[in-house]
């Protein structure tokens, strides 16, 4: 599909493409192999304004709408070969910045959100636990309140960006609460928590993920985000935006992959002709292109209904589900088209397959998205 952009959107997309080609696509394979998070590239993204997209100008933001924000993430994924970096951008924007933006106090926004917007500091959201994944409300990390502080105790896991973060948004449970009504979210600063195991992963290897250990950590009362015991609403707002922006990342990455494989199929010859002329090859390319185009249509349609305090949770769930499944299917078909080259470590397709493996897990599993959409089957 042809996307008609405003002049402002075109300038933004051109700047993102230029930054990818000049700075972000350097040493991608080496950094993936060594699991390197490149802080210099992160700073370049801060200079570009990628962390400032939907936020008000007084916070240092660009104050663009959700459609433009989604378009920017799509464009970043379209031209950046480091998917771990793109994934990290979406994780911070949706899971840390959005909650502080919607639910934080003015003082919290100035002290914690503004330096994240500029790229000076990195923020992570910490909610998952060894026994609390899809059922986030089943967490066991404890929070106790005294006259002057909250005290946190427990272990969090699978926290994206936590090993390199300066600021954490941590969810924990009060005693004697009612499951969904006993969780609060607090801001923690570096030095108030410990990083446990840093996980090695199959894909998205430049996006660090680790454990966070809370050992009777004392946090001032003014670090509470939103209302006490009402943090699940904060988490749901974050997840709604995360599904939208992860969908945009998936679509952009799929489109990058499609054109790489399409050009390969036009050039690669077997039996005296380009392999794109073989039915099984062009059938796979057609399938790949259809998934990209349907994902793009859904992405723009869903983003039109988003704002600071609103969003289509069902549309976001369908977008995330469709693009997560499409991304893995496209990657496997791309590897098949590339043949042996798609299996080699030096191939971008090999890395794309690995980067796609978790697409149906993060931001809510595919099964959880289907559970959400089950409630809308009759509409």
mmCIF file of C-alpha atoms in Angstrom:
data_model
loop_
_atom_site.group_PDB
_atom_site.id
_atom_site.type_symbol
_atom_site.label_atom_id
_atom_site.label_comp_id
_atom_site.label_asym_id
_atom_site.label_seq_id
_atom_site.Cartn_x
_atom_site.Cartn_y
_atom_site.Cartn_z
ATOM 1 C CA UNK A 1 0.000 0.000 0.000
ATOM 2 C CA UNK A 2 1.106 3.570 -0.650
ATOM 3 C CA UNK A 3 1.188 5.665 2.505
ATOM 4 C CA UNK A 4 0.331 9.334 1.993
ATOM 5 C CA UNK A 5 2.440 11.265 4.480
ATOM 6 C CA UNK A 6 2.182 14.825 5.672
ATOM 7 C CA UNK A 7 5.244 17.014 5.205
ATOM 8 C CA UNK A 8 6.048 16.669 8.919
ATOM 9 C CA UNK A 9 5.770 12.880 8.758
ATOM 10 C CA UNK A 10 7.937 12.695 5.642
ATOM 11 C CA UNK A 11 10.686 14.760 7.282
ATOM 12 C CA UNK A 12 10.566 12.500 10.357
ATOM 13 C CA UNK A 13 10.697 9.280 8.306
ATOM 14 C CA UNK A 14 13.583 10.580 6.192
ATOM 15 C CA UNK A 15 15.526 11.489 9.332
ATOM 16 C CA UNK A 16 14.930 8.022 10.819
ATOM 17 C CA UNK A 17 16.048 6.289 7.617
ATOM 18 C CA UNK A 18 19.169 8.462 7.428
ATOM 19 C CA UNK A 19 20.070 7.722 11.075
ATOM 20 C CA UNK A 20 19.660 3.981 10.519
ATOM 21 C CA UNK A 21 21.893 3.960 7.470
ATOM 22 C CA UNK A 22 24.578 6.237 8.959
ATOM 23 C CA UNK A 23 24.768 5.035 12.546
ATOM 24 C CA UNK A 24 22.500 2.165 13.584
ATOM 25 C CA UNK A 25 23.426 -0.489 11.004
ATOM 26 C CA UNK A 26 27.099 -0.589 11.929
ATOM 27 C CA UNK A 27 28.523 -3.748 13.560
ATOM 28 C CA UNK A 28 25.060 -5.301 13.907
ATOM 29 C CA UNK A 29 26.205 -8.917 13.503
ATOM 30 C CA UNK A 30 29.185 -8.493 15.832
ATOM 31 C CA UNK A 31 27.069 -6.857 18.535
ATOM 32 C CA UNK A 32 24.394 -9.531 18.152
ATOM 33 C CA UNK A 33 27.002 -12.278 18.528
ATOM 34 C CA UNK A 34 28.479 -10.669 21.663
ATOM 35 C CA UNK A 35 25.110 -9.500 23.055
ATOM 36 C CA UNK A 36 26.220 -5.859 23.147
ATOM 37 C CA UNK A 37 23.829 -3.064 24.065
ATOM 38 C CA UNK A 38 25.260 -0.020 22.280
ATOM 39 C CA UNK A 39 24.712 3.073 24.412
ATOM 40 C CA UNK A 40 26.101 5.303 21.646
ATOM 41 C CA UNK A 41 23.372 4.148 19.263
ATOM 42 C CA UNK A 42 20.823 4.726 22.008
ATOM 43 C CA UNK A 43 22.057 8.305 22.365
ATOM 44 C CA UNK A 44 21.705 8.806 18.612
ATOM 45 C CA UNK A 45 18.078 7.754 18.900
ATOM 46 C CA UNK A 46 17.647 10.288 21.704
ATOM 47 C CA UNK A 47 19.084 13.021 19.485
ATOM 48 C CA UNK A 48 16.755 11.934 16.708
ATOM 49 C CA UNK A 49 13.770 12.328 19.053
ATOM 50 C CA UNK A 50 12.528 8.739 18.878
ATOM 51 C CA UNK A 51 11.839 8.689 22.646
ATOM 52 C CA UNK A 52 9.963 11.995 22.527
ATOM 53 C CA UNK A 53 7.279 11.272 19.935
ATOM 54 C CA UNK A 54 3.856 11.509 21.664
ATOM 55 C CA UNK A 55 4.852 13.632 24.651
ATOM 56 C CA UNK A 56 4.072 17.306 25.215
ATOM 57 C CA UNK A 57 6.623 19.957 24.278
ATOM 58 C CA UNK A 58 6.988 21.092 27.894
ATOM 59 C CA UNK A 59 8.338 17.614 28.676
ATOM 60 C CA UNK A 60 10.784 17.793 25.785
ATOM 61 C CA UNK A 61 8.476 15.875 23.480
ATOM 62 C CA UNK A 62 7.531 16.290 19.830
ATOM 63 C CA UNK A 63 3.798 16.204 20.641
ATOM 64 C CA UNK A 64 2.875 14.077 17.604
ATOM 65 C CA UNK A 65 -0.240 11.916 17.395
ATOM 66 C CA UNK A 66 -0.395 8.128 17.747
ATOM 67 C CA UNK A 67 -0.482 7.592 13.982
ATOM 68 C CA UNK A 68 2.805 9.489 13.566
ATOM 69 C CA UNK A 69 4.323 7.701 16.572
ATOM 70 C CA UNK A 70 3.377 4.351 15.047
ATOM 71 C CA UNK A 71 4.710 5.415 11.658
ATOM 72 C CA UNK A 72 8.040 6.364 13.252
ATOM 73 C CA UNK A 73 8.437 2.951 14.905
ATOM 74 C CA UNK A 74 7.476 1.209 11.669
ATOM 75 C CA UNK A 75 10.077 3.264 9.770
ATOM 76 C CA UNK A 76 12.775 2.555 12.363
ATOM 77 C CA UNK A 77 12.109 -1.189 12.036
ATOM 78 C CA UNK A 78 11.936 -0.894 8.238
ATOM 79 C CA UNK A 79 15.506 0.412 7.955
ATOM 80 C CA UNK A 80 17.312 -0.632 11.167
ATOM 81 C CA UNK A 81 18.900 -4.086 10.978
ATOM 82 C CA UNK A 82 19.354 -4.284 14.744
ATOM 83 C CA UNK A 83 15.988 -5.654 15.870
ATOM 84 C CA UNK A 84 17.147 -5.870 19.477
ATOM 85 C CA UNK A 85 17.609 -2.113 19.444
ATOM 86 C CA UNK A 86 14.163 -1.513 17.924
ATOM 87 C CA UNK A 87 12.578 -3.904 20.435
ATOM 88 C CA UNK A 88 14.269 -2.032 23.310
ATOM 89 C CA UNK A 89 12.951 1.298 22.028
ATOM 90 C CA UNK A 90 9.383 -0.033 21.960
ATOM 91 C CA UNK A 91 9.741 -1.663 25.379
ATOM 92 C CA UNK A 92 10.902 1.560 27.023
ATOM 93 C CA UNK A 93 8.396 3.797 25.223
ATOM 94 C CA UNK A 94 5.369 1.672 25.988
ATOM 95 C CA UNK A 95 6.132 0.039 29.331
ATOM 96 C CA UNK A 96 7.978 2.843 31.137
ATOM 97 C CA UNK A 97 7.405 6.174 29.405
ATOM 98 C CA UNK A 98 3.688 5.796 28.676
ATOM 99 C CA UNK A 99 2.790 4.913 32.321
ATOM 100 C CA UNK A 100 4.793 7.865 33.663
ATOM 101 C CA UNK A 101 3.165 10.123 31.071
ATOM 102 C CA UNK A 102 -0.405 9.057 31.813
ATOM 103 C CA UNK A 103 -0.215 8.366 35.553
ATOM 104 C CA UNK A 104 2.862 10.161 36.887
ATOM 105 C CA UNK A 105 2.792 13.372 38.892
ATOM 106 C CA UNK A 106 4.204 16.547 37.339
ATOM 107 C CA UNK A 107 7.251 16.214 39.567
ATOM 108 C CA UNK A 108 7.780 12.580 38.528
ATOM 109 C CA UNK A 109 7.528 13.532 34.863
ATOM 110 C CA UNK A 110 10.127 16.277 35.251
ATOM 111 C CA UNK A 111 12.538 14.195 37.314
ATOM 112 C CA UNK A 112 12.206 10.794 35.628
ATOM 113 C CA UNK A 113 10.403 11.027 32.289
ATOM 114 C CA UNK A 114 12.230 14.013 30.842
ATOM 115 C CA UNK A 115 15.761 12.510 31.025
ATOM 116 C CA UNK A 116 14.407 9.306 29.437
ATOM 117 C CA UNK A 117 12.890 11.357 26.609
ATOM 118 C CA UNK A 118 16.270 12.922 25.809
ATOM 119 C CA UNK A 119 18.073 9.574 25.893
ATOM 120 C CA UNK A 120 20.179 10.665 28.861
ATOM 121 C CA UNK A 121 18.706 7.898 31.018
ATOM 122 C CA UNK A 122 17.184 4.491 30.318
ATOM 123 C CA UNK A 123 14.013 3.179 31.927
ATOM 124 C CA UNK A 124 12.676 -0.336 32.380
ATOM 125 C CA UNK A 125 9.383 -1.815 33.533
ATOM 126 C CA UNK A 126 9.602 -4.681 36.028
ATOM 127 C CA UNK A 127 6.540 -6.867 36.503
ATOM 128 C CA UNK A 128 7.191 -10.516 35.503
ATOM 129 C CA UNK A 129 8.258 -13.127 38.043
ATOM 130 C CA UNK A 130 9.285 -16.788 37.808
ATOM 131 C CA UNK A 131 5.704 -17.854 38.622
ATOM 132 C CA UNK A 132 3.848 -14.798 37.272
ATOM 133 C CA UNK A 133 4.011 -14.274 33.518
ATOM 134 C CA UNK A 134 0.708 -14.109 31.651
ATOM 135 C CA UNK A 135 -1.057 -13.857 35.018
ATOM 136 C CA UNK A 136 0.765 -10.733 36.190
ATOM 137 C CA UNK A 137 -1.644 -10.325 39.105
ATOM 138 C CA UNK A 138 -0.245 -13.561 40.565
ATOM 139 C CA UNK A 139 3.043 -11.877 41.497
ATOM 140 C CA UNK A 140 4.643 -12.553 44.859
ATOM 141 C CA UNK A 141 6.967 -9.540 45.253
ATOM 142 C CA UNK A 142 5.806 -7.786 48.421
ATOM 143 C CA UNK A 143 5.275 -4.135 49.223
ATOM 144 C CA UNK A 144 4.849 -2.814 52.772
ATOM 145 C CA UNK A 145 4.031 0.758 53.692
ATOM 146 C CA UNK A 146 5.444 2.648 56.670
ATOM 147 C CA UNK A 147 4.958 6.256 57.702
ATOM 148 C CA UNK A 148 7.776 7.430 55.432
ATOM 149 C CA UNK A 149 8.523 4.719 52.868
ATOM 150 C CA UNK A 150 7.398 1.735 50.879
ATOM 151 C CA UNK A 151 9.504 -1.386 51.425
ATOM 152 C CA UNK A 152 9.881 -3.829 48.537
ATOM 153 C CA UNK A 153 11.025 -7.427 48.754
ATOM 154 C CA UNK A 154 11.136 -10.120 46.081
ATOM 155 C CA UNK A 155 12.660 -11.145 42.766
ATOM 156 C CA UNK A 156 11.548 -10.023 39.333
ATOM 157 C CA UNK A 157 12.618 -11.674 36.102
ATOM 158 C CA UNK A 158 12.681 -11.273 32.302
ATOM 159 C CA UNK A 159 12.970 -7.493 32.703
ATOM 160 C CA UNK A 160 14.000 -5.974 29.369
ATOM 161 C CA UNK A 161 16.685 -3.261 29.676
ATOM 162 C CA UNK A 162 17.006 -3.741 33.439
ATOM 163 C CA UNK A 163 20.774 -4.514 33.301
ATOM 164 C CA UNK A 164 21.463 -1.108 31.700
ATOM 165 C CA UNK A 165 18.655 0.981 33.192
ATOM 166 C CA UNK A 166 18.871 4.028 35.416
ATOM 167 C CA UNK A 167 15.185 4.030 36.380
ATOM 168 C CA UNK A 168 12.784 1.160 37.069
ATOM 169 C CA UNK A 169 9.009 1.117 37.224
ATOM 170 C CA UNK A 170 8.379 -1.767 39.623
ATOM 171 C CA UNK A 171 5.072 -3.502 40.343
ATOM 172 C CA UNK A 172 4.574 -5.242 43.692
ATOM 173 C CA UNK A 173 1.747 -6.614 45.819
ATOM 174 C CA UNK A 174 0.349 -5.359 49.128
ATOM 175 C CA UNK A 175 -0.632 -7.885 51.820
ATOM 176 C CA UNK A 176 -4.286 -8.752 52.390
ATOM 177 C CA UNK A 177 -5.477 -7.378 49.088
ATOM 178 C CA UNK A 178 -7.946 -8.607 46.492
ATOM 179 C CA UNK A 179 -5.808 -9.992 43.650
ATOM 180 C CA UNK A 180 -6.385 -7.278 41.018
ATOM 181 C CA UNK A 181 -6.782 -4.531 43.632
ATOM 182 C CA UNK A 182 -3.634 -4.933 45.714
ATOM 183 C CA UNK A 183 -0.781 -3.971 43.360
ATOM 184 C CA UNK A 184 1.096 -0.672 43.323
ATOM 185 C CA UNK A 185 3.745 0.708 40.966
ATOM 186 C CA UNK A 186 6.821 2.513 42.280
ATOM 187 C CA UNK A 187 9.778 4.285 40.714
ATOM 188 C CA UNK A 188 13.194 2.987 41.733
ATOM 189 C CA UNK A 189 16.570 4.565 41.028
ATOM 190 C CA UNK A 190 19.824 2.822 40.193
ATOM 191 C CA UNK A 191 21.487 1.629 43.397
ATOM 192 C CA UNK A 192 18.201 0.844 45.134
ATOM 193 C CA UNK A 193 18.035 -2.642 43.594
ATOM 194 C CA UNK A 194 20.394 -5.371 42.461
ATOM 195 C CA UNK A 195 20.663 -7.014 39.065
ATOM 196 C CA UNK A 196 20.729 -10.794 39.308
ATOM 197 C CA UNK A 197 21.134 -13.115 36.356
ATOM 198 C CA UNK A 198 21.515 -11.500 32.930
ATOM 199 C CA UNK A 199 19.921 -13.885 30.457
ATOM 200 C CA UNK A 200 21.417 -15.181 27.233
ATOM 201 C CA UNK A 201 18.835 -15.370 24.462
ATOM 202 C CA UNK A 202 18.388 -16.908 21.034
ATOM 203 C CA UNK A 203 17.286 -13.650 19.450
ATOM 204 C CA UNK A 204 16.990 -9.921 20.163
ATOM 205 C CA UNK A 205 20.417 -10.360 21.686
ATOM 206 C CA UNK A 206 21.327 -6.654 21.756
ATOM 207 C CA UNK A 207 18.352 -6.021 24.057
ATOM 208 C CA UNK A 208 19.560 -6.982 27.557
ATOM 209 C CA UNK A 209 17.216 -8.829 29.901
ATOM 210 C CA UNK A 210 17.810 -9.674 33.535
ATOM 211 C CA UNK A 211 16.556 -10.403 37.017
ATOM 212 C CA UNK A 212 15.905 -7.616 39.514
ATOM 213 C CA UNK A 213 16.443 -8.450 43.175
ATOM 214 C CA UNK A 214 14.558 -6.407 45.771
ATOM 215 C CA UNK A 215 15.928 -6.899 49.291
ATOM 216 C CA UNK A 216 13.879 -4.789 51.685
ATOM 217 C CA UNK A 217 14.426 -1.809 49.396
ATOM 218 C CA UNK A 218 13.124 1.406 50.948
ATOM 219 C CA UNK A 219 11.440 3.789 48.525
ATOM 220 C CA UNK A 220 10.054 7.257 49.401
ATOM 221 C CA UNK A 221 6.276 7.625 49.354
ATOM 222 C CA UNK A 222 6.399 10.222 46.572
ATOM 223 C CA UNK A 223 7.679 7.556 44.151
ATOM 224 C CA UNK A 224 4.228 5.954 43.973
ATOM 225 C CA UNK A 225 2.900 6.142 40.416
ATOM 226 C CA UNK A 226 -0.858 6.621 40.183
ATOM 227 C CA UNK A 227 -3.107 5.479 43.007
ATOM 228 C CA UNK A 228 -2.081 3.003 45.664
ATOM 229 C CA UNK A 229 -3.293 -0.553 44.955
ATOM 230 C CA UNK A 230 -4.558 0.434 41.492
ATOM 231 C CA UNK A 231 -1.477 -0.278 39.385
ATOM 232 C CA UNK A 232 -3.078 -2.941 37.198
ATOM 233 C CA UNK A 233 -4.822 -0.111 35.336
ATOM 234 C CA UNK A 234 -1.376 1.420 34.735
ATOM 235 C CA UNK A 235 -0.115 -1.891 33.420
ATOM 236 C CA UNK A 236 -3.118 -2.288 31.111
ATOM 237 C CA UNK A 237 -2.540 1.168 29.611
ATOM 238 C CA UNK A 238 1.090 0.239 28.998
ATOM 239 C CA UNK A 239 0.155 -3.093 27.423
ATOM 240 C CA UNK A 240 -2.344 -1.481 25.071
ATOM 241 C CA UNK A 241 0.298 0.903 23.717
ATOM 242 C CA UNK A 242 2.891 -1.876 23.688
ATOM 243 C CA UNK A 243 0.768 -4.070 21.430
ATOM 244 C CA UNK A 244 0.286 -1.180 19.008
ATOM 245 C CA UNK A 245 3.971 -0.280 18.858
ATOM 246 C CA UNK A 246 5.193 -3.885 18.793
ATOM 247 C CA UNK A 247 2.831 -4.413 15.867
ATOM 248 C CA UNK A 248 4.439 -1.446 14.104
ATOM 249 C CA UNK A 249 7.898 -2.901 14.773
ATOM 250 C CA UNK A 250 6.814 -6.268 13.363
ATOM 251 C CA UNK A 251 5.397 -4.721 10.189
ATOM 252 C CA UNK A 252 8.504 -2.636 9.541
ATOM 253 C CA UNK A 253 10.842 -5.568 10.136
ATOM 254 C CA UNK A 254 8.756 -7.819 7.877
ATOM 255 C CA UNK A 255 8.841 -5.253 5.090
ATOM 256 C CA UNK A 256 12.623 -4.906 5.337
ATOM 257 C CA UNK A 257 12.948 -8.671 5.165
ATOM 258 C CA UNK A 258 10.514 -9.009 2.274
ATOM 259 C CA UNK A 259 12.409 -6.659 -0.024
ATOM 260 C CA UNK A 260 15.760 -8.239 0.842
ATOM 261 C CA UNK A 261 14.451 -11.696 -0.053
ATOM 262 C CA UNK A 262 12.536 -10.441 -3.107
ATOM 263 C CA UNK A 263 15.699 -8.877 -4.544
ATOM 264 C CA UNK A 264 17.651 -12.049 -3.793
ATOM 265 C CA UNK A 265 15.056 -14.164 -5.605
ATOM 266 C CA UNK A 266 15.284 -11.932 -8.696
ATOM 267 C CA UNK A 267 19.076 -12.255 -8.829
ATOM 268 C CA UNK A 268 19.627 -15.882 -7.800
ATOM 269 C CA UNK A 269 19.508 -18.237 -10.792
ATOM 270 C CA UNK A 270 18.923 -21.986 -10.897
ATOM 271 C CA UNK A 271 18.329 -24.102 -13.992
ATOM 272 C CA UNK A 272 19.010 -21.083 -16.174
ATOM 273 C CA UNK A 273 16.472 -18.648 -14.752
ATOM 274 C CA UNK A 274 15.855 -16.485 -11.639
ATOM 275 C CA UNK A 275 14.334 -18.504 -8.825
ATOM 276 C CA UNK A 276 11.500 -15.954 -8.508
ATOM 277 C CA UNK A 277 10.022 -17.542 -11.636
ATOM 278 C CA UNK A 278 9.502 -20.872 -9.849
ATOM 279 C CA UNK A 279 5.964 -21.307 -8.577
ATOM 280 C CA UNK A 280 6.865 -22.397 -5.075
ATOM 281 C CA UNK A 281 9.144 -19.349 -4.675
ATOM 282 C CA UNK A 282 6.729 -16.701 -5.934
ATOM 283 C CA UNK A 283 3.913 -18.294 -3.949
ATOM 284 C CA UNK A 284 5.932 -17.782 -0.752
ATOM 285 C CA UNK A 285 6.791 -14.216 -1.759
ATOM 286 C CA UNK A 286 3.120 -13.465 -2.405
ATOM 287 C CA UNK A 287 2.227 -14.840 1.036
ATOM 288 C CA UNK A 288 4.971 -12.767 2.640
ATOM 289 C CA UNK A 289 3.805 -9.594 0.895
ATOM 290 C CA UNK A 290 0.157 -10.162 1.838
ATOM 291 C CA UNK A 291 1.090 -10.501 5.513
ATOM 292 C CA UNK A 292 3.075 -7.272 5.351
ATOM 293 C CA UNK A 293 0.275 -5.356 3.653
ATOM 294 C CA UNK A 294 -2.518 -6.612 5.917
ATOM 295 C CA UNK A 295 -0.360 -5.826 8.948
ATOM 296 C CA UNK A 296 0.252 -2.314 7.634
ATOM 297 C CA UNK A 297 -3.453 -1.700 7.066
ATOM 298 C CA UNK A 298 -4.277 -2.912 10.569
ATOM 299 C CA UNK A 299 -1.458 -0.829 12.062
ATOM 300 C CA UNK A 300 -2.736 2.446 10.644
ATOM 301 C CA UNK A 301 -6.369 1.627 11.348
ATOM 302 C CA UNK A 302 -5.737 0.766 15.007
ATOM 303 C CA UNK A 303 -3.417 3.722 15.627
ATOM 304 C CA UNK A 304 -6.120 6.200 14.552
ATOM 305 C CA UNK A 305 -8.092 5.356 17.689
ATOM 306 C CA UNK A 306 -5.204 5.934 20.094
ATOM 307 C CA UNK A 307 -4.489 8.926 22.303
ATOM 308 C CA UNK A 308 -2.952 9.640 25.679
ATOM 309 C CA UNK A 309 -5.924 8.260 27.577
ATOM 310 C CA UNK A 310 -7.612 6.117 24.954
ATOM 311 C CA UNK A 311 -7.021 3.166 22.686
ATOM 312 C CA UNK A 312 -8.650 0.172 21.049
ATOM 313 C CA UNK A 313 -7.515 -2.758 23.166
ATOM 314 C CA UNK A 314 -9.211 -5.275 20.877
ATOM 315 C CA UNK A 315 -7.716 -3.784 17.734
ATOM 316 C CA UNK A 316 -4.302 -3.677 19.426
ATOM 317 C CA UNK A 317 -4.635 -7.335 20.471
ATOM 318 C CA UNK A 318 -5.553 -8.383 16.927
ATOM 319 C CA UNK A 319 -2.671 -6.369 15.459
ATOM 320 C CA UNK A 320 -0.177 -7.910 17.875
ATOM 321 C CA UNK A 321 -1.486 -11.430 17.256
ATOM 322 C CA UNK A 322 -1.548 -11.089 13.466
ATOM 323 C CA UNK A 323 1.899 -9.516 13.174
ATOM 324 C CA UNK A 324 3.535 -11.851 15.707
ATOM 325 C CA UNK A 325 2.385 -14.920 13.809
ATOM 326 C CA UNK A 326 3.102 -13.334 10.434
ATOM 327 C CA UNK A 327 6.619 -12.323 11.438
ATOM 328 C CA UNK A 328 7.605 -15.871 12.325
ATOM 329 C CA UNK A 329 5.962 -17.339 9.204
ATOM 330 C CA UNK A 330 7.662 -14.777 6.972
ATOM 331 C CA UNK A 331 11.047 -15.427 8.556
ATOM 332 C CA UNK A 332 10.759 -19.177 8.042
ATOM 333 C CA UNK A 333 9.691 -18.720 4.420
ATOM 334 C CA UNK A 334 12.497 -16.211 3.853
ATOM 335 C CA UNK A 335 15.005 -18.772 5.121
ATOM 336 C CA UNK A 336 13.526 -21.390 2.792
ATOM 337 C CA UNK A 337 13.801 -19.053 -0.210
ATOM 338 C CA UNK A 338 17.401 -18.192 0.671
ATOM 339 C CA UNK A 339 18.321 -21.862 0.973
ATOM 340 C CA UNK A 340 21.739 -22.506 2.526
ATOM 341 C CA UNK A 341 22.446 -18.766 2.667
ATOM 342 C CA UNK A 342 19.471 -18.312 4.955
ATOM 343 C CA UNK A 343 21.004 -20.794 7.361
ATOM 344 C CA UNK A 344 24.427 -19.114 7.617
ATOM 345 C CA UNK A 345 25.301 -16.898 10.593
ATOM 346 C CA UNK A 346 26.430 -14.160 8.212
ATOM 347 C CA UNK A 347 22.921 -13.976 6.764
ATOM 348 C CA UNK A 348 20.508 -11.362 8.039
ATOM 349 C CA UNK A 349 17.705 -13.885 7.512
ATOM 350 C CA UNK A 350 19.262 -16.303 10.004
ATOM 351 C CA UNK A 351 19.231 -13.518 12.602
ATOM 352 C CA UNK A 352 15.679 -12.530 11.642
ATOM 353 C CA UNK A 353 14.468 -16.077 12.308
ATOM 354 C CA UNK A 354 15.996 -15.973 15.784
ATOM 355 C CA UNK A 355 14.643 -12.483 16.418
ATOM 356 C CA UNK A 356 11.150 -13.689 15.468
ATOM 357 C CA UNK A 357 11.013 -16.644 17.851
ATOM 358 C CA UNK A 358 9.777 -14.620 20.831
ATOM 359 C CA UNK A 359 7.237 -12.511 18.911
ATOM 360 C CA UNK A 360 4.382 -14.701 20.122
ATOM 361 C CA UNK A 361 5.518 -14.467 23.761
ATOM 362 C CA UNK A 362 6.356 -10.870 24.678
ATOM 363 C CA UNK A 363 3.662 -8.194 25.159
ATOM 364 C CA UNK A 364 1.161 -10.955 25.909
ATOM 365 C CA UNK A 365 1.320 -14.395 24.348
ATOM 366 C CA UNK A 366 -0.624 -15.256 21.213
ATOM 367 C CA UNK A 367 -2.919 -17.355 23.376
ATOM 368 C CA UNK A 368 -3.637 -14.375 25.638
ATOM 369 C CA UNK A 369 -4.480 -12.201 22.629
ATOM 370 C CA UNK A 370 -6.945 -14.834 21.466
ATOM 371 C CA UNK A 371 -8.494 -14.870 24.914
ATOM 372 C CA UNK A 372 -8.989 -11.088 24.714
ATOM 373 C CA UNK A 373 -10.468 -11.330 21.229
ATOM 374 C CA UNK A 374 -12.803 -14.147 22.271
ATOM 375 C CA UNK A 375 -14.918 -11.506 24.007
ATOM 376 C CA UNK A 376 -15.475 -9.700 20.685
ATOM 377 C CA UNK A 377 -16.243 -12.657 18.435
ATOM 378 C CA UNK A 378 -19.884 -11.670 18.010
ATOM 379 C CA UNK A 379 -19.288 -8.005 17.166
#
